[in-house]
Amino acid sequence: MTVPTPSLPAHDNPTVVRLFEAAADAFADKGFHATTTRDIASRAGLSPAGVYVHFASKEDLLFQLSRVGHEGARDALAAAAAEANSPTEALSEVISTFAQWHAEQYQVARIVQYEFRHLSPDHQREVLTLRREIDGVVEGIITEGVASGEFCVEDTRVTALAALSLVVDVARWYHPGVRRTPEDIGADYGRLVLRLVGAS
Amino acid sequence: MTVPTPSLPAHDNPTVVRLFEAAADAFADKGFHATTTRDIASRAGLSPAGVYVHFASKEDLLFQLSRVGHEGARDALAAAAAEANSPTEALSEVISTFAQWHAEQYQVARIVQYEFRHLSPDHQREVLTLRREIDGVVEGIITEGVASGEFCVEDTRVTALAALSLVVDVARWYHPGVRRTPEDIGADYGRLVLRLVGAS
DNA sequence: GTCTATAAATCGATAGAC
DNA sequence: GTCTATCGATTTATAGAC
């Protein structure tokens, strides 16, 4: 049994946690470049210089948010896939879980999906590795379902990308106050994706 | 017969056209706030001050791009819908056309979909009106298809949003050099969306 | 209508006291 | 580890010559 990777750098430090939440709010709300380090610091109750005691730069904050966000999504996905007894159940559960995560964590999801290009090239590569793990889970389930005869698709990659598009776009339009709850959205997309793969 | 609204302010002025294209490239590539007016001006072959002869501000450039982009998408959609003889044909054609547009015009599409929040409140309202026209076309077709018995959906609004998510997300992942052509993508999504509405 | 030059404000990040 | 103060670079936008 290995010790799980800490989800945050120094996640037991309350000031670091506050900075993390402040940056997540600000980046999701205004975007990376429209957010100032002063903005983040004041939301966290610190002076402008306080940020740099805990993070090397504004880009470092974005990177840590992206990394932790991806890891959280990947873990939620893997847990959902592990419990399933068939490709149909697995796909429905994984998409449902992922869609719900995109709604509940819509700030982090937005940063993960839409602020990616503002990471340094090295950090882009690292985050891309995590993203490919996630994409691979969905594509793998569809491949299994086609092999077992449960699914009927023209192109596995095209269908996997379409399924992920449904989910990712939740981060664009979701905000607290929309009609549906995150649970509703997850359930809706769990059903819709079974139509996409010809399983219902 | 009314004269069509010019798609560009002073669209017959070659300098304005060059500025427009330079801004579209830059905003799509780096985002609104990461793009400098110097960057736009130099891409258009002008001095930093040259921008302000033709546009009031950087935000004005973003607004004009968003407005013209939305109008182009809406017109392409309306033309596709007008030619169809059934809800099934209409939905397939509209989604196919819209997806193809998002790939071919992926720079403008990206600006339209992801830089919206950087518009002024007044300009957000104006662009939102255009966007609701587009959403209404898709939702209207699905409503017709349900009424005629061609489609079978649980919730019309949820399904319309899902169909649009497929299309909108093209602007996030598409770039020249991906495996499929814009025509391929349009054809793929025209078929996939018929599955979403239970028509195939 | 385009230029050079620059104003005026703001940014990310650092220095050094405590 | 947090602060005040500020550096140095960069930004949007304007002034005024041509």
XYZ file of N, CA, C and O in Angstrom, chain A residues 78-149:
288
model
N -11.717 6.648 -12.263
C -11.212 5.290 -12.081
C -12.075 4.534 -11.082
O -12.376 3.345 -11.264
N -12.497 5.231 -10.023
C -13.349 4.589 -9.024
C -14.681 4.171 -9.636
O -15.196 3.083 -9.367
N -15.241 5.029 -10.480
C -16.520 4.708 -11.122
C -16.376 3.525 -12.065
O -17.241 2.653 -12.127
N -15.278 3.490 -12.813
C -15.076 2.407 -13.776
C -14.837 1.078 -13.078
O -15.259 0.022 -13.559
N -14.176 1.128 -11.921
C -13.808 -0.103 -11.225
C -15.018 -0.846 -10.682
O -14.988 -2.068 -10.531
N -16.086 -0.117 -10.383
C -17.264 -0.732 -9.767
C -18.207 -1.398 -10.774
O -19.130 -2.101 -10.381
N -17.986 -1.130 -12.064
C -18.958 -1.568 -13.067
C -18.766 -3.024 -13.450
O -17.669 -3.571 -13.379
N -19.874 -3.676 -13.862
C -19.841 -5.093 -14.213
C -19.969 -5.342 -15.715
O -19.975 -6.495 -16.146
N -20.130 -4.268 -16.486
C -20.243 -4.417 -17.941
C -19.831 -3.110 -18.589
O -19.832 -2.062 -17.928
N -19.460 -3.131 -19.875
C -19.139 -1.876 -20.559
C -20.292 -0.873 -20.509
O -20.068 0.321 -20.314
N -21.509 -1.359 -20.638
C -22.665 -0.451 -20.576
C -22.723 0.260 -19.232
O -22.850 1.486 -19.161
N -22.610 -0.526 -18.175
C -22.631 0.058 -16.832
C -21.430 0.978 -16.627
O -21.558 2.055 -16.038
N -20.268 0.546 -17.109
C -19.036 1.336 -16.923
C -19.140 2.682 -17.628
O -18.824 3.726 -17.050
N -19.587 2.670 -18.878
C -19.665 3.923 -19.636
C -20.666 4.875 -18.996
O -20.385 6.060 -18.796
N -21.815 4.347 -18.648
C -22.848 5.176 -18.026
C -22.345 5.782 -16.722
O -22.523 6.981 -16.470
N -21.694 4.969 -15.906
C -21.202 5.440 -14.610
C -20.071 6.461 -14.768
O -20.024 7.463 -14.058
N -19.152 6.167 -15.686
C -17.998 7.055 -15.867
C -18.431 8.411 -16.395
O -18.014 9.461 -15.883
N -19.282 8.420 -17.401
C -19.744 9.691 -17.961
C -20.595 10.442 -16.947
O -20.466 11.661 -16.787
N -21.433 9.711 -16.241
C -22.275 10.332 -15.225
C -21.424 10.984 -14.136
O -21.647 12.134 -13.743
N -20.440 10.235 -13.656
C -19.545 10.759 -12.620
C -18.758 11.959 -13.103
O -18.626 12.970 -12.403
N -18.269 11.859 -14.335
C -17.426 12.924 -14.886
C -18.241 14.196 -15.129
O -17.773 15.311 -14.862
N -19.452 14.027 -15.599
C -20.321 15.190 -15.831
C -20.674 15.861 -14.507
O -20.642 17.094 -14.390
N -20.978 15.030 -13.518
C -21.290 15.581 -12.197
C -20.089 16.315 -11.624
O -20.233 17.396 -11.044
N -18.911 15.754 -11.806
C -17.691 16.410 -11.338
C -17.497 17.756 -12.032
O -17.122 18.751 -11.401
N -17.760 17.824 -13.331
C -17.587 19.075 -14.064
C -18.539 20.163 -13.576
O -18.226 21.351 -13.686
N -19.704 19.735 -13.078
C -20.652 20.717 -12.537
C -20.251 21.115 -11.117
O -20.121 22.304 -10.817
N -20.024 20.114 -10.271
C -19.687 20.410 -8.869
C -18.388 21.206 -8.763
O -18.274 22.132 -7.980
N -17.403 20.801 -9.538
C -16.094 21.456 -9.522
C -15.931 22.329 -10.759
O -14.880 22.302 -11.398
N -16.961 23.079 -11.082
C -16.930 23.764 -12.388
C -15.833 24.817 -12.455
O -15.331 25.120 -13.544
N -15.444 25.363 -11.312
C -14.338 26.331 -11.362
C -13.026 25.662 -11.734
O -12.325 26.109 -12.649
N -12.705 24.581 -11.030
C -11.487 23.845 -11.358
C -11.577 23.261 -12.772
O -10.604 23.288 -13.527
N -12.747 22.759 -13.120
C -12.917 22.162 -14.454
C -12.665 23.196 -15.546
O -12.039 22.903 -16.572
N -13.153 24.401 -15.325
C -12.947 25.467 -16.306
C -11.465 25.776 -16.483
O -10.984 25.969 -17.596
N -10.770 25.837 -15.364
C -9.332 26.104 -15.416
C -8.621 24.983 -16.154
O -7.799 25.217 -17.045
N -8.972 23.757 -15.787
C -8.351 22.579 -16.405
C -8.573 22.576 -17.918
O -7.662 22.283 -18.691
N -9.775 22.907 -18.356
C -10.105 22.773 -19.770
C -9.732 23.996 -20.592
O -9.396 23.872 -21.765
N -9.833 25.177 -20.001
C -9.738 26.381 -20.827
C -8.529 27.262 -20.542
O -8.265 28.192 -21.289
N -7.787 27.005 -19.475
C -6.599 27.814 -19.186
C -5.316 27.037 -19.480
O -4.220 27.510 -19.189
N -5.499 25.862 -20.058
C -4.378 24.964 -20.358
C -3.268 25.647 -21.152
O -2.073 25.465 -20.884
N -3.656 26.456 -22.117
C -2.647 27.048 -23.018
C -1.750 28.067 -22.331
O -0.737 28.460 -22.899
N -2.149 28.502 -21.136
C -1.329 29.484 -20.435
C -0.294 28.845 -19.517
O 0.449 29.539 -18.832
N -0.258 27.525 -19.492
C 0.803 26.821 -18.777
C 2.086 26.880 -19.584
O 2.065 27.017 -20.813
N 3.230 26.758 -18.902
C 4.509 26.670 -19.601
C 4.558 25.361 -20.391
O 3.841 24.418 -20.070
N 5.384 25.299 -21.428
C 5.467 24.075 -22.242
C 5.711 22.818 -21.401
O 5.055 21.789 -21.615
N 6.615 22.900 -20.433
C 6.875 21.745 -19.567
C 5.631 21.326 -18.794
O 5.316 20.143 -18.681
N 4.947 22.298 -18.231
C 3.753 21.991 -17.448
C 2.619 21.499 -18.341
O 1.802 20.674 -17.920
N 2.549 22.013 -19.568
C 1.561 21.494 -20.523
C 1.773 20.013 -20.754
O 0.814 19.225 -20.761
N 3.016 19.634 -20.939
C 3.309 18.215 -21.178
C 2.868 17.357 -20.006
O 2.280 16.291 -20.181
N 3.171 17.819 -18.793
C 2.830 17.032 -17.612
C 1.318 16.862 -17.455
O 0.828 15.771 -17.145
N 0.593 17.949 -17.686
C -0.864 17.881 -17.560
C -1.460 17.034 -18.685
O -2.447 16.310 -18.484
N -0.856 17.110 -19.857
C -1.353 16.340 -20.999
C -1.298 14.841 -20.725
O -2.165 14.080 -21.168
N -0.292 14.418 -19.991
C -0.185 12.997 -19.627
C -1.387 12.563 -18.803
O -1.971 11.498 -19.037
N -1.761 13.401 -17.839
C -2.931 13.095 -17.014
C -4.200 13.080 -17.856
O -5.076 12.232 -17.691
N -4.301 14.017 -18.800
C -5.506 14.096 -19.620
C -5.649 12.865 -20.496
O -6.752 12.368 -20.710
N -4.532 12.383 -20.993
C -4.588 11.208 -21.874
C -5.026 9.970 -21.109
O -5.674 9.077 -21.662
N -4.674 9.902 -19.813
C -5.168 8.798 -18.988
C -6.696 8.804 -18.951
O -7.345 7.759 -19.066
N -7.249 9.994 -18.759
C -8.706 10.133 -18.679
C -9.360 9.756 -20.004
O -10.315 8.977 -20.046
N -8.851 10.302 -21.104
C -9.397 9.986 -22.416
C -9.310 8.485 -22.685
O -10.233 7.888 -23.253
N -8.205 7.886 -22.245
C -8.007 6.459 -22.496
C -9.032 5.589 -21.790
O -9.438 4.546 -22.310
N -9.454 5.997 -20.592
C -10.466 5.230 -19.854
C -11.759 5.149 -20.669
O -12.332 4.074 -20.859
N -12.202 6.301 -21.177
C -13.459 6.336 -21.939
C -13.327 5.538 -23.236
O -14.201 4.713 -23.568
N -12.233 5.754 -23.952
C -12.062 5.035 -25.214
C -11.963 3.526 -24.975
O -12.492 2.726 -25.758
N -11.301 3.147 -23.883
C -11.171 1.722 -23.566
C -12.509 1.059 -23.301
O -12.760 -0.071 -23.760
N -13.368 1.754 -22.580
C -14.689 1.189 -22.286
C -15.493 1.007 -23.570
O -16.162 -0.011 -23.769
N -15.411 1.997 -24.473
C -16.163 1.885 -25.725
C -15.621 0.730 -26.570
O -16.386 -0.041 -27.165
N -14.306 0.596 -26.600
C -13.711 -0.528 -27.337
C -14.202 -1.866 -26.791
O -14.551 -2.778 -27.558
N -14.241 -1.980 -25.453
C -14.738 -3.217 -24.842
C -16.197 -3.481 -25.201
O -16.580 -4.628 -25.492
N -16.986 -2.409 -25.164
C -18.413 -2.574 -25.455
C -18.670 -2.978 -26.897
O -19.612 -3.723 -27.187
N -17.851 -2.470 -27.807
C -17.980 -2.865 -29.213
C -17.596 -4.342 -29.358
O -18.281 -5.119 -30.041
N -16.520 -4.734 -28.674
C -16.062 -6.134 -28.756
C -17.105 -7.094 -28.179
O -17.306 -8.197 -28.706
N -17.773 -6.670 -27.113
C -18.764 -7.551 -26.481
C -20.111 -7.518 -27.205
O -21.013 -8.282 -26.868
N -20.256 -6.604 -28.157
C -21.509 -6.516 -28.897
C -22.553 -5.637 -28.222
O -23.652 -5.464 -28.747
